[in-house]
PDB file of C-alpha atoms in Angstrom:
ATOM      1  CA  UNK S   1     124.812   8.776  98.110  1.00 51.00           C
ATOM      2  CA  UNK S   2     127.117  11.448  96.990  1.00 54.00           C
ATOM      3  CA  UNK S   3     126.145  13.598  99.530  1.00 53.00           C
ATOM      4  CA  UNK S   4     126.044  11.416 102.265  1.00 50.00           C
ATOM      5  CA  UNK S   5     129.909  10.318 101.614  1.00 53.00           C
ATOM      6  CA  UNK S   6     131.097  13.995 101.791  1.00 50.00           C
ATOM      7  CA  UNK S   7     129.092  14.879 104.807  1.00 46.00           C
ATOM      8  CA  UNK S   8     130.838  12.169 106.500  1.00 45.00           C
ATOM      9  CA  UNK S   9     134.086  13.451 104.835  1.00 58.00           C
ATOM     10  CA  UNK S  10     134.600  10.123 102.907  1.00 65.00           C
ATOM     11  CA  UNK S  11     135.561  11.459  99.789  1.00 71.00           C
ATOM     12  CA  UNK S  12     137.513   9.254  97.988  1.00 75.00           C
ATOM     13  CA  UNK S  13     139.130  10.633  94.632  1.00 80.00           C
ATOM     14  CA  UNK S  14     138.367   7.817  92.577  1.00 81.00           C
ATOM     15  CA  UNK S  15     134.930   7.443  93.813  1.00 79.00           C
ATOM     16  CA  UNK S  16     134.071  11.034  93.185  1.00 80.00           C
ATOM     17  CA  UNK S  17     135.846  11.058  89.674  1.00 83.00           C
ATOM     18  CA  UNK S  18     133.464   7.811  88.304  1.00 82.00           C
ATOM     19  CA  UNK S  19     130.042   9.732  90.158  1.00 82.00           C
ATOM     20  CA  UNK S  20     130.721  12.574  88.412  1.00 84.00           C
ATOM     21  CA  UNK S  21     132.315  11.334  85.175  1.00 88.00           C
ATOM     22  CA  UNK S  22     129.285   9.339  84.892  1.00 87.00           C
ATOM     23  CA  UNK S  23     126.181  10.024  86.719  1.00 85.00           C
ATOM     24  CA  UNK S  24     126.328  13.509  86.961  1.00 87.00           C
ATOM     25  CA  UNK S  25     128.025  15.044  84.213  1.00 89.00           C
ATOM     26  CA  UNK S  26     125.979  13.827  81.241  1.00 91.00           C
ATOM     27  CA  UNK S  27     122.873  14.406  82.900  1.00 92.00           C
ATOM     28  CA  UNK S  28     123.157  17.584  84.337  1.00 91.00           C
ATOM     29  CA  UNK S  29     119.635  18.858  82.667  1.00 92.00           C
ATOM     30  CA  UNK S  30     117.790  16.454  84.246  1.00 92.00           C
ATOM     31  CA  UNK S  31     119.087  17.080  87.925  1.00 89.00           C
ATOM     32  CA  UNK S  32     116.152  18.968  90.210  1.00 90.00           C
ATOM     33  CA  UNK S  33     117.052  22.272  92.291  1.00 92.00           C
ATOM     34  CA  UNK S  34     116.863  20.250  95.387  1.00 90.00           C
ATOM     35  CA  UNK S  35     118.948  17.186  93.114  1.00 88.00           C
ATOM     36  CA  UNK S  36     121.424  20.134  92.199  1.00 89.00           C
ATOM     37  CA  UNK S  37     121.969  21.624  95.616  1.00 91.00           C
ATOM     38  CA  UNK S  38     122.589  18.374  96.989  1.00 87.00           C
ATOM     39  CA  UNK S  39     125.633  17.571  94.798  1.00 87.00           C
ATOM     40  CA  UNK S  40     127.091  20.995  94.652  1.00 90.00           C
ATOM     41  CA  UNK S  41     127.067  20.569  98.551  1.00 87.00           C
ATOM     42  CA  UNK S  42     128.832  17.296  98.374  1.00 85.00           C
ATOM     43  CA  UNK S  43     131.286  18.731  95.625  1.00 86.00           C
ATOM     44  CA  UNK S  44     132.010  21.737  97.392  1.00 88.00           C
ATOM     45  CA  UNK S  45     132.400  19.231 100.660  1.00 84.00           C
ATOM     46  CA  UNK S  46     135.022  17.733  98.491  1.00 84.00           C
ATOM     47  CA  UNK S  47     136.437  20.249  96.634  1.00 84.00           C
ATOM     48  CA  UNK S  48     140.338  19.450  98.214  1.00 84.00           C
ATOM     49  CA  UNK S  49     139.751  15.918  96.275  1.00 81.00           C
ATOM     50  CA  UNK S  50     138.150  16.851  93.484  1.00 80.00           C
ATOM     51  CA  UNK S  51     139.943  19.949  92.439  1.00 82.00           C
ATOM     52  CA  UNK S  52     139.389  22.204  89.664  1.00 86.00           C
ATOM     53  CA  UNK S  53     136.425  19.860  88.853  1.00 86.00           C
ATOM     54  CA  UNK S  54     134.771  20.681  91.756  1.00 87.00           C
ATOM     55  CA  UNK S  55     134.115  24.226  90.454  1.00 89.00           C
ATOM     56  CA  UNK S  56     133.879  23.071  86.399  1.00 91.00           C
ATOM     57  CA  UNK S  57     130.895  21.072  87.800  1.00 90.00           C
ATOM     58  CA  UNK S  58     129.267  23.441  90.075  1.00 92.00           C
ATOM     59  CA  UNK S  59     129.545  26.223  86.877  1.00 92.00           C
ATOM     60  CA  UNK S  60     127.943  23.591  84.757  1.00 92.00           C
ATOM     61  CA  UNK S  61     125.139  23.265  87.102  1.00 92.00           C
ATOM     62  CA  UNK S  62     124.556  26.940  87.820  1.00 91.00           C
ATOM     63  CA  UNK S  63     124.939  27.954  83.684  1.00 92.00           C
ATOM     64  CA  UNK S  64     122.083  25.218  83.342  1.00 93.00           C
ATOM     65  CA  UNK S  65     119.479  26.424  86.507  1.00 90.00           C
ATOM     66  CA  UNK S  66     120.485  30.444  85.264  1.00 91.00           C
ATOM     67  CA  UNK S  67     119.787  29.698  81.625  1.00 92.00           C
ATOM     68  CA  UNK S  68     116.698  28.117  82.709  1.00 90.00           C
ATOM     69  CA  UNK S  69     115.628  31.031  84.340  1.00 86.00           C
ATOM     70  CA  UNK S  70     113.848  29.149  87.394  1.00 84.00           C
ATOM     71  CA  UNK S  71     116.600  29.166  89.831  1.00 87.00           C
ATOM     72  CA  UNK S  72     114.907  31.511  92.071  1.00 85.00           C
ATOM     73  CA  UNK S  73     110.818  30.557  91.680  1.00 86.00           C
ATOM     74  CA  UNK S  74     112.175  26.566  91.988  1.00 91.00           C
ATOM     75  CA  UNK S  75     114.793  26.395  94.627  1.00 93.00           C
ATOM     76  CA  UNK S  76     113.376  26.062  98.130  1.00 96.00           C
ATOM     77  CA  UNK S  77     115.131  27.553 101.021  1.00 97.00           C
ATOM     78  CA  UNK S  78     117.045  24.621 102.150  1.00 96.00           C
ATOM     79  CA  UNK S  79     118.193  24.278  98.222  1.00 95.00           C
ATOM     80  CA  UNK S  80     119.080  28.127  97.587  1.00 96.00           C
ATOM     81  CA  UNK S  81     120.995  27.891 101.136  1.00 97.00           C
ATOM     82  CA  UNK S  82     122.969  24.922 100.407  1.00 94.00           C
ATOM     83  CA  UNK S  83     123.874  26.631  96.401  1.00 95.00           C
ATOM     84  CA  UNK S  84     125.129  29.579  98.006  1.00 95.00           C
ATOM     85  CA  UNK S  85     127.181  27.676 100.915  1.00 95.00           C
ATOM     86  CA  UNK S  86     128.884  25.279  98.279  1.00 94.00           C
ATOM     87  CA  UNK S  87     129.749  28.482  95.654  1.00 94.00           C
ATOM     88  CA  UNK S  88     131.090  30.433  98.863  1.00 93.00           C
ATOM     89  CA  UNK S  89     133.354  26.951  99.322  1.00 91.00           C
ATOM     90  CA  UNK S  90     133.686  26.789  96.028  1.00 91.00           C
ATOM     91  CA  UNK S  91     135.022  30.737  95.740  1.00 83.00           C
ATOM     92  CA  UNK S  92     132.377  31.703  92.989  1.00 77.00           C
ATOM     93  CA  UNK S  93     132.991  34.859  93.984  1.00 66.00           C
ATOM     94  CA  UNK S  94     132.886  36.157  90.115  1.00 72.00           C
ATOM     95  CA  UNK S  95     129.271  34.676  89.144  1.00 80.00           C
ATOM     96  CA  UNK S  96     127.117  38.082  89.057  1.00 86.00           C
ATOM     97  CA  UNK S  97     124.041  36.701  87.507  1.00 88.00           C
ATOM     98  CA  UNK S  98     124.320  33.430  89.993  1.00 89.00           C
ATOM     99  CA  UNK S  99     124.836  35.493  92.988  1.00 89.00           C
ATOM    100  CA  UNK S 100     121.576  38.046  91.796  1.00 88.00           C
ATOM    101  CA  UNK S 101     120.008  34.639  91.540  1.00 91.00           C
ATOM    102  CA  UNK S 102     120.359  33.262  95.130  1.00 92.00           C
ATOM    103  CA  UNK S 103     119.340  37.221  96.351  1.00 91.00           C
ATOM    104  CA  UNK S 104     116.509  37.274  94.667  1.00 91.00           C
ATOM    105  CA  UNK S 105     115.134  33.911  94.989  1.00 94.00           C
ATOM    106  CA  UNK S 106     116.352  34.470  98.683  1.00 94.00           C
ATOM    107  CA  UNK S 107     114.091  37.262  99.150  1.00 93.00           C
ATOM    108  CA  UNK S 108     111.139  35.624  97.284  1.00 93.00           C
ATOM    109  CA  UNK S 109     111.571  32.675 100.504  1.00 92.00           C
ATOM    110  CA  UNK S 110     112.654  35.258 102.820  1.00 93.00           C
ATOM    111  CA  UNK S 111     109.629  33.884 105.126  1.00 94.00           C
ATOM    112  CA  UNK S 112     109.873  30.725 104.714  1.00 96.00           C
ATOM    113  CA  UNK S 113     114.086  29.952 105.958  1.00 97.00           C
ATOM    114  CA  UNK S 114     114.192  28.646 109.279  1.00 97.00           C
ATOM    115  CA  UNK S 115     116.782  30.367 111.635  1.00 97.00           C
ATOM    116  CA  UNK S 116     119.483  27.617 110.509  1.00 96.00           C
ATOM    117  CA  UNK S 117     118.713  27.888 107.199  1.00 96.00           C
ATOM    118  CA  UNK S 118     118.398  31.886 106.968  1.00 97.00           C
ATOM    119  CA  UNK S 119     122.014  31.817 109.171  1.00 96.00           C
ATOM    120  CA  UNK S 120     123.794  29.617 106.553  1.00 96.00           C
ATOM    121  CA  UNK S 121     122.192  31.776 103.397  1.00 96.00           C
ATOM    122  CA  UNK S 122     123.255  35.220 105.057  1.00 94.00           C
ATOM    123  CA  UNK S 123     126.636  34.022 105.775  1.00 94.00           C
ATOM    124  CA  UNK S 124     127.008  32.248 102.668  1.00 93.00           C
ATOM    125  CA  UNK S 125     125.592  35.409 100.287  1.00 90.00           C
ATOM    126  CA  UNK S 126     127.249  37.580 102.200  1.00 90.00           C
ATOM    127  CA  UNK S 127     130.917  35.853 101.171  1.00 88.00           C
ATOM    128  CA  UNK S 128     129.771  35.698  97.491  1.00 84.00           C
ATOM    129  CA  UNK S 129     130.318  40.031  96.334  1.00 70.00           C
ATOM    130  CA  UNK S 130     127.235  40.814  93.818  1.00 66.00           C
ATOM    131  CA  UNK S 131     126.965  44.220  92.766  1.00 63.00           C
ATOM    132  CA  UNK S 132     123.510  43.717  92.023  1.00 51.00           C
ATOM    133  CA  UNK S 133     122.333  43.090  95.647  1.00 54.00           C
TER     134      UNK S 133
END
């Protein structure tokens, strides 16, 4: 429901404050890639509301999917091209191992993006410097 408030652009501060405060925050290890790209889009979506939670959270999320070591096997291509759209909003511009991440597990789907898809990740990847690319 997160998601579908900020694609609508209702994103009330309060409303965003008690999802995250208390539905996402403490359970960050048991969000899903799919789960976690969902909410980093809406965060990112809301990131004038939320402010310098918006990126605390998204940080949390990626320091939990890069620790795990899965990011790339796990995330699908709609997943690893909504995580790189929200940390381009987001300006995680300074994330090396997150943006070698999204490369790599971008080239593992590389056949599997639909034009859309493939078109958001290249844009997205392409705002987010890695010098491992």
């Amino acid at each position: 429901s997160l998601n579908a408030f900020a694609v609508v652009r209702h994103c009330d501060r309060q409303l965003l404050e008690a999802v995250l405060e208390s539905a996402v925050v403490p359970r960050i290890a048991d969000f899903t890639v799919t789960q976690t790209a969902l909410v980093a889009d809406a965060v990112s979506r809301c990131a004038d509301v939320a402010g310098p939670r918006a990126g605390e959270v998204f940080r949390a999320f990626s320091q939990h999917w890069l620790a795990q070591g899965q990011l790339e096997e796990l995330a699908s291509p709609e997943d690893l091209a909504r995580l790189a759209q929200a940390a381009a909003r987001l300006g995680s511009t300074g994330d090396e191992a997150l943006n070698l991440a999204l490369a790599a597990g971008g080239l593992r789907q590389l056949g599997r993006f639909n034009p859309a898809q493939l078109a958001l990740f290249c844009s997205s990847l392409a705002r987010l410097p890695s010098s491992g690319r």
